[in-house]
PDB file of C-alpha atoms in Angstrom:
ATOM      1  CA  MET A  16      12.561  33.419 -67.345  1.00  0.00           C
ATOM      2  CA  GLY A  17      15.166  31.247 -68.690  1.00  0.00           C
ATOM      3  CA  ILE A  18      13.859  28.434 -71.681  1.00  0.00           C
ATOM      4  CA  ILE A  19      13.652  25.506 -68.628  1.00  0.00           C
ATOM      5  CA  GLU A  20      11.257  27.799 -66.988  1.00  0.00           C
ATOM      6  CA  LEU A  21       9.394  29.149 -69.864  1.00  0.00           C
ATOM      7  CA  LEU A  22       9.010  25.361 -70.984  1.00  0.00           C
ATOM      8  CA  GLY A  23       7.265  24.259 -67.932  1.00  0.00           C
ATOM      9  CA  LEU A  24       5.142  27.082 -67.707  1.00  0.00           C
ATOM     10  CA  ALA A  25       4.223  26.413 -71.539  1.00  0.00           C
ATOM     11  CA  GLY A  26       3.906  22.226 -70.330  1.00  0.00           C
ATOM     12  CA  SER A  27       1.864  22.643 -67.229  1.00  0.00           C
ATOM     13  CA  VAL A  28      -0.785  25.553 -69.239  1.00  0.00           C
ATOM     14  CA  SER A  29      -0.796  22.753 -72.354  1.00  0.00           C
ATOM     15  CA  LEU A  30      -1.545  19.739 -70.054  1.00  0.00           C
ATOM     16  CA  LEU A  31      -4.170  21.620 -68.648  1.00  0.00           C
ATOM     17  CA  SER A  32      -5.644  22.447 -71.268  1.00  0.00           C
ATOM     18  CA  GLY A  33      -6.089  19.138 -72.125  1.00  0.00           C
ATOM     19  CA  TRP A  34      -8.472  18.842 -68.868  1.00  0.00           C
ATOM     20  CA  ARG A  35     -10.012  22.134 -69.494  1.00  0.00           C
ATOM     21  CA  LEU A  36      -8.964  24.502 -72.117  1.00  0.00           C
ATOM     22  CA  TYR A  37     -11.724  27.317 -71.874  1.00  0.00           C
ATOM     23  CA  ALA A  38     -10.811  27.722 -68.344  1.00  0.00           C
ATOM     24  CA  THR A  39      -7.165  27.505 -68.629  1.00  0.00           C
ATOM     25  CA  ILE A  40      -7.292  30.465 -71.066  1.00  0.00           C
ATOM     26  CA  LEU A  41     -10.014  32.142 -69.546  1.00  0.00           C
ATOM     27  CA  ILE A  42      -8.203  31.893 -66.219  1.00  0.00           C
ATOM     28  CA  THR A  43      -4.353  32.909 -67.854  1.00  0.00           C
ATOM     29  CA  GLY A  44      -7.221  36.018 -69.939  1.00  0.00           C
ATOM     30  CA  LEU A  45      -8.213  37.501 -66.742  1.00  0.00           C
ATOM     31  CA  ALA A  46      -4.617  36.857 -65.100  1.00  0.00           C
ATOM     32  CA  MET A  47      -2.909  39.024 -67.467  1.00  0.00           C
ATOM     33  CA  ARG A  48      -5.579  41.112 -67.513  1.00  0.00           C
ATOM     34  CA  THR A  49      -5.664  42.058 -63.841  1.00  0.00           C
ATOM     35  CA  GLY A  50      -1.338  41.889 -63.637  1.00  0.00           C
ATOM     36  CA  TRP A  51      -1.854  39.213 -61.494  1.00  0.00           C
ATOM     37  CA  VAL A  52       1.018  37.968 -64.497  1.00  0.00           C
ATOM     38  CA  PRO A  53       3.210  39.968 -65.653  1.00  0.00           C
ATOM     39  CA  LEU A  54       4.409  38.941 -68.887  1.00  0.00           C
ATOM     40  CA  PRO A  55       8.335  39.379 -70.016  1.00  0.00           C
ATOM     41  CA  GLU A  56       8.634  41.421 -73.414  1.00  0.00           C
ATOM     42  CA  GLN A  57       8.434  37.701 -75.397  1.00  0.00           C
ATOM     43  CA  LEU A  58       5.224  36.775 -73.968  1.00  0.00           C
ATOM     44  CA  GLN A  59       3.541  40.051 -75.250  1.00  0.00           C
ATOM     45  CA  VAL A  60       2.305  37.557 -77.609  1.00  0.00           C
ATOM     46  CA  LEU A  61      -0.213  36.189 -75.030  1.00  0.00           C
ATOM     47  CA  ASP A  62      -1.889  39.692 -74.509  1.00  0.00           C
ATOM     48  CA  VAL A  63      -4.112  38.039 -77.346  1.00  0.00           C
ATOM     49  CA  LEU A  64      -6.190  35.982 -74.608  1.00  0.00           C
ATOM     50  CA  ALA A  65      -6.851  39.644 -72.568  1.00  0.00           C
ATOM     51  CA  ASN A  66      -8.847  40.738 -75.299  1.00  0.00           C
ATOM     52  CA  PRO A  67     -12.436  41.381 -74.046  1.00  0.00           C
ATOM     53  CA  TRP A  68     -14.231  38.982 -76.979  1.00  0.00           C
ATOM     54  CA  VAL A  69     -11.419  35.811 -76.661  1.00  0.00           C
ATOM     55  CA  LEU A  70     -11.875  35.960 -72.777  1.00  0.00           C
ATOM     56  CA  GLY A  71     -16.341  36.421 -73.614  1.00  0.00           C
ATOM     57  CA  VAL A  72     -15.695  33.424 -76.317  1.00  0.00           C
ATOM     58  CA  ALA A  73     -13.698  31.327 -73.196  1.00  0.00           C
ATOM     59  CA  GLY A  74     -16.159  31.826 -70.271  1.00  0.00           C
ATOM     60  CA  VAL A  75     -19.218  30.797 -72.635  1.00  0.00           C
ATOM     61  CA  GLY A  76     -17.146  27.555 -73.240  1.00  0.00           C
ATOM     62  CA  ALA A  77     -15.945  27.455 -69.852  1.00  0.00           C
ATOM     63  CA  VAL A  78     -19.482  27.514 -68.429  1.00  0.00           C
ATOM     64  CA  MET A  79     -20.460  25.060 -71.035  1.00  0.00           C
ATOM     65  CA  GLU A  80     -17.643  22.903 -70.418  1.00  0.00           C
ATOM     66  CA  PHE A  81     -18.124  22.990 -66.588  1.00  0.00           C
ATOM     67  CA  LEU A  82     -22.091  22.034 -67.170  1.00  0.00           C
ATOM     68  CA  ALA A  83     -21.683  19.344 -69.108  1.00  0.00           C
ATOM     69  CA  ASP A  84     -18.435  17.330 -67.477  1.00  0.00           C
ATOM     70  CA  LYS A  85     -21.385  17.142 -64.764  1.00  0.00           C
ATOM     71  CA  ILE A  86     -23.649  15.345 -66.285  1.00  0.00           C
ATOM     72  CA  MET A  87     -22.901  11.037 -66.483  1.00  0.00           C
ATOM     73  CA  TRP A  88     -22.323  10.294 -70.397  1.00  0.00           C
ATOM     74  CA  LEU A  89     -22.822  14.233 -71.673  1.00  0.00           C
ATOM     75  CA  ASP A  90     -18.936  14.477 -70.207  1.00  0.00           C
ATOM     76  CA  SER A  91     -17.585  11.657 -72.477  1.00  0.00           C
ATOM     77  CA  ILE A  92     -19.403  12.756 -76.098  1.00  0.00           C
ATOM     78  CA  TRP A  93     -17.761  16.121 -75.270  1.00  0.00           C
ATOM     79  CA  ASP A  94     -14.451  14.623 -74.507  1.00  0.00           C
ATOM     80  CA  ALA A  95     -14.979  13.066 -78.329  1.00  0.00           C
ATOM     81  CA  VAL A  96     -15.823  16.110 -79.501  1.00  0.00           C
ATOM     82  CA  HIS A  97     -12.927  18.029 -78.182  1.00  0.00           C
ATOM     83  CA  SER A  98     -10.559  14.871 -79.164  1.00  0.00           C
ATOM     84  CA  LEU A  99      -9.201  17.289 -81.524  1.00  0.00           C
ATOM     85  CA  ILE A 100      -9.544  21.232 -80.274  1.00  0.00           C
ATOM     86  CA  ARG A 101      -7.695  20.393 -76.708  1.00  0.00           C
ATOM     87  CA  PRO A 102      -4.434  19.496 -78.399  1.00  0.00           C
ATOM     88  CA  VAL A 103      -3.990  21.847 -80.955  1.00  0.00           C
ATOM     89  CA  GLY A 104      -5.216  24.317 -78.317  1.00  0.00           C
ATOM     90  CA  GLY A 105      -2.590  23.278 -75.667  1.00  0.00           C
ATOM     91  CA  ALA A 106       0.027  23.169 -79.388  1.00  0.00           C
ATOM     92  CA  LEU A 107      -1.102  26.800 -79.344  1.00  0.00           C
ATOM     93  CA  LEU A 108      -1.365  27.942 -76.023  1.00  0.00           C
ATOM     94  CA  ALA A 109       2.686  26.748 -75.770  1.00  0.00           C
ATOM     95  CA  LEU A 110       4.098  27.849 -78.770  1.00  0.00           C
ATOM     96  CA  ALA A 111       2.876  31.390 -77.548  1.00  0.00           C
ATOM     97  CA  ILE A 112       4.708  31.565 -74.418  1.00  0.00           C
ATOM     98  CA  VAL A 113       8.518  31.050 -76.324  1.00  0.00           C
ATOM     99  CA  ASP A 114       9.754  33.504 -77.429  1.00  0.00           C
ATOM    100  CA  PRO A 115       9.441  33.661 -81.046  1.00  0.00           C
ATOM    101  CA  SER A 116      12.795  34.872 -81.745  1.00  0.00           C
ATOM    102  CA  ASP A 117      14.001  31.167 -81.550  1.00  0.00           C
ATOM    103  CA  PRO A 118      12.315  29.045 -83.959  1.00  0.00           C
ATOM    104  CA  THR A 119      13.906  25.524 -82.985  1.00  0.00           C
ATOM    105  CA  TRP A 120      12.031  25.646 -79.143  1.00  0.00           C
ATOM    106  CA  GLN A 121       9.308  26.853 -81.113  1.00  0.00           C
ATOM    107  CA  VAL A 122       8.930  23.897 -82.867  1.00  0.00           C
ATOM    108  CA  VAL A 123       9.869  21.891 -79.792  1.00  0.00           C
ATOM    109  CA  ALA A 124       6.933  23.797 -77.791  1.00  0.00           C
ATOM    110  CA  PHE A 125       4.314  23.456 -80.471  1.00  0.00           C
ATOM    111  CA  LEU A 126       4.817  19.376 -80.850  1.00  0.00           C
ATOM    112  CA  LEU A 127       5.444  19.006 -76.302  1.00  0.00           C
ATOM    113  CA  GLY A 128       2.916  21.067 -76.072  1.00  0.00           C
ATOM    114  CA  GLY A 129      -0.055  19.107 -78.616  1.00  0.00           C
ATOM    115  CA  GLY A 130       1.650  15.802 -77.110  1.00  0.00           C
ATOM    116  CA  ALA A 131       1.195  17.023 -73.425  1.00  0.00           C
ATOM    117  CA  ALA A 132      -2.633  18.210 -74.161  1.00  0.00           C
ATOM    118  CA  PHE A 133      -3.353  15.215 -75.985  1.00  0.00           C
ATOM    119  CA  ALA A 134      -2.336  12.640 -73.264  1.00  0.00           C
ATOM    120  CA  ALA A 135      -4.025  14.864 -70.577  1.00  0.00           C
ATOM    121  CA  HIS A 136      -6.984  14.910 -72.997  1.00  0.00           C
ATOM    122  CA  ALA A 137      -6.751  11.328 -73.148  1.00  0.00           C
ATOM    123  CA  GLY A 138      -6.101  10.626 -69.560  1.00  0.00           C
ATOM    124  CA  LYS A 139      -9.325  12.468 -68.400  1.00  0.00           C
ATOM    125  CA  ALA A 140     -11.386  11.127 -71.276  1.00  0.00           C
ATOM    126  CA  SER A 141     -10.471   7.400 -70.589  1.00  0.00           C
ATOM    127  CA  ALA A 142     -10.875   8.146 -66.903  1.00  0.00           C
ATOM    128  CA  ARG A 143     -14.555   9.459 -66.917  1.00  0.00           C
ATOM    129  CA  ALA A 144     -15.569   6.904 -69.367  1.00  0.00           C
ATOM    130  CA  ALA A 145     -14.018   3.995 -67.207  1.00  0.00           C
ATOM    131  CA  ILE A 146     -16.011   5.461 -64.644  1.00  0.00           C
ATOM    132  CA  ASN A 147     -19.302   6.628 -66.306  1.00  0.00           C
ATOM    133  CA  THR A 148     -19.986   3.404 -66.086  1.00  0.00           C
ATOM    134  CA  SER A 149     -20.921   3.585 -62.364  1.00  0.00           C
ATOM    135  CA  PRO A 150     -24.747   3.167 -62.034  1.00  0.00           C
ATOM    136  CA  GLU A 151     -24.337   6.346 -59.922  1.00  0.00           C
ATOM    137  CA  PRO A 152     -24.044   9.867 -60.952  1.00  0.00           C
ATOM    138  CA  VAL A 153     -22.379  10.645 -57.633  1.00  0.00           C
ATOM    139  CA  SER A 154     -18.967   9.637 -58.825  1.00  0.00           C
ATOM    140  CA  ASN A 155     -19.090  11.523 -61.890  1.00  0.00           C
ATOM    141  CA  VAL A 156     -20.113  14.806 -60.219  1.00  0.00           C
ATOM    142  CA  VAL A 157     -16.439  13.966 -57.598  1.00  0.00           C
ATOM    143  CA  ALA A 158     -14.190  13.635 -59.940  1.00  0.00           C
ATOM    144  CA  SER A 159     -15.365  16.757 -62.456  1.00  0.00           C
ATOM    145  CA  THR A 160     -14.844  18.418 -59.474  1.00  0.00           C
ATOM    146  CA  ALA A 161     -11.473  16.930 -58.354  1.00  0.00           C
ATOM    147  CA  GLU A 162     -10.769  18.093 -62.302  1.00  0.00           C
ATOM    148  CA  ASP A 163     -11.890  22.173 -61.831  1.00  0.00           C
ATOM    149  CA  VAL A 164     -10.390  22.905 -58.358  1.00  0.00           C
ATOM    150  CA  ALA A 165      -7.106  20.900 -59.358  1.00  0.00           C
ATOM    151  CA  THR A 166      -6.875  22.878 -62.991  1.00  0.00           C
ATOM    152  CA  VAL A 167      -7.515  26.271 -60.703  1.00  0.00           C
ATOM    153  CA  GLY A 168      -5.338  25.264 -58.218  1.00  0.00           C
ATOM    154  CA  LEU A 169      -2.782  24.311 -60.395  1.00  0.00           C
ATOM    155  CA  LEU A 170      -2.824  26.866 -63.064  1.00  0.00           C
ATOM    156  CA  ALA A 171      -2.335  29.163 -60.319  1.00  0.00           C
ATOM    157  CA  LEU A 172       0.540  27.941 -59.047  1.00  0.00           C
ATOM    158  CA  ALA A 173       2.410  26.991 -62.233  1.00  0.00           C
ATOM    159  CA  PHE A 174       1.623  31.160 -62.889  1.00  0.00           C
ATOM    160  CA  ALA A 175       3.464  31.859 -58.942  1.00  0.00           C
ATOM    161  CA  ASN A 176       6.400  30.034 -59.673  1.00  0.00           C
ATOM    162  CA  PRO A 177       7.399  28.964 -63.237  1.00  0.00           C
ATOM    163  CA  VAL A 178       9.860  26.270 -61.570  1.00  0.00           C
ATOM    164  CA  ILE A 179       7.253  24.566 -59.988  1.00  0.00           C
ATOM    165  CA  ALA A 180       4.969  24.913 -62.738  1.00  0.00           C
ATOM    166  CA  ALA A 181       8.379  22.349 -64.514  1.00  0.00           C
ATOM    167  CA  VAL A 182       7.336  20.000 -61.721  1.00  0.00           C
ATOM    168  CA  ILE A 183       3.347  19.692 -62.269  1.00  0.00           C
ATOM    169  CA  ALA A 184       3.430  19.088 -65.613  1.00  0.00           C
ATOM    170  CA  ALA A 185       6.496  15.636 -65.182  1.00  0.00           C
ATOM    171  CA  VAL A 186       3.489  15.331 -62.337  1.00  0.00           C
ATOM    172  CA  LEU A 187       0.342  16.281 -64.730  1.00  0.00           C
ATOM    173  CA  LEU A 188       2.182  13.984 -67.742  1.00  0.00           C
ATOM    174  CA  VAL A 189       3.150  10.953 -65.331  1.00  0.00           C
ATOM    175  CA  LEU A 190      -0.249  11.020 -64.223  1.00  0.00           C
ATOM    176  CA  SER A 191      -2.342  11.102 -67.872  1.00  0.00           C
ATOM    177  CA  ILE A 192       0.110   8.287 -68.729  1.00  0.00           C
ATOM    178  CA  VAL A 193      -1.063   6.100 -65.934  1.00  0.00           C
ATOM    179  CA  LEU A 194      -4.501   6.822 -66.464  1.00  0.00           C
ATOM    180  CA  ILE A 195      -4.544   5.756 -70.034  1.00  0.00           C
ATOM    181  CA  VAL A 196      -2.963   2.700 -69.067  1.00  0.00           C
ATOM    182  CA  VAL A 197      -4.929   1.925 -66.134  1.00  0.00           C
ATOM    183  CA  VAL A 198      -8.067   2.400 -68.058  1.00  0.00           C
ATOM    184  CA  GLY A 199      -6.920   0.399 -70.844  1.00  0.00           C
ATOM    185  CA  ARG A 200      -5.795  -2.828 -69.386  1.00  0.00           C
ATOM    186  CA  THR A 201      -9.063  -2.536 -67.115  1.00  0.00           C
ATOM    187  CA  VAL A 202     -10.537  -2.543 -70.427  1.00  0.00           C
ATOM    188  CA  ARG A 203      -8.595  -5.624 -71.916  1.00  0.00           C
ATOM    189  CA  ARG A 204      -9.661  -7.685 -69.089  1.00  0.00           C
ATOM    190  CA  VAL A 205     -13.859  -6.372 -69.246  1.00  0.00           C
ATOM    191  CA  LEU A 206     -13.633  -7.680 -73.194  1.00  0.00           C
ATOM    192  CA  LYS A 207     -11.962 -11.363 -72.374  1.00  0.00           C
ATOM    193  CA  ARG A 208     -14.378 -11.984 -69.990  1.00  0.00           C
ATOM    194  CA  THR A 209     -17.260 -10.820 -71.934  1.00  0.00           C
ATOM    195  CA  PRO A 210     -18.604 -14.645 -72.803  1.00  0.00           C
ATOM    196  CA  LYS A 211     -18.660 -14.576 -76.788  1.00  0.00           C
ATOM    197  CA  PRO A 212     -21.594 -15.576 -78.198  1.00  0.00           C
ATOM    198  CA  ASP A 213     -22.256 -18.152 -79.766  1.00  0.00           C
ATOM    199  CA  ALA A 214     -22.039 -19.071 -83.414  1.00  0.00           C
ATOM    200  CA  ALA A 215     -25.007 -20.178 -85.583  1.00  0.00           C
TER     201      ALA A 215
END
């Protein structure tokens, strides 16, 4: 893999970890353990993801996240708790993908990976907070299920074709930024319409 493909893969994995950190680690580890993702020499550090203990913890986390994400407002609490965990996880995953003998690209990958994971997390959390204002639970479950399917599908696509992985990373980053902007404007509009309490 060239540096563009590696950065594309790092970006995709980081962005997806901003949505579903535990599922991303679990799927990546299982893909490596089964040989579906053959790792080049410089990525052997990722072998740790295929460790049974790591897979077990990621599996428990993925199940908890799957369930919490389907329950109205509990998903927002889960997102708040993971506001630091997901970006750090995304940054570390990106760091592990880049050749350790090249510290410059490692720093670039770490910064971009953390930023990308944070942007994806912020976009997801903002959109879900807005969805939670709806009194019915269906929209929350539909949005959560769409995120589950998108994470698995895009991760598989990123592993299958590192060039497409770079495109996926760019599209997801733009989508996350758009979500943050749209939700921010919506919140500002709602706050402007809220009547101020009369002064005593």
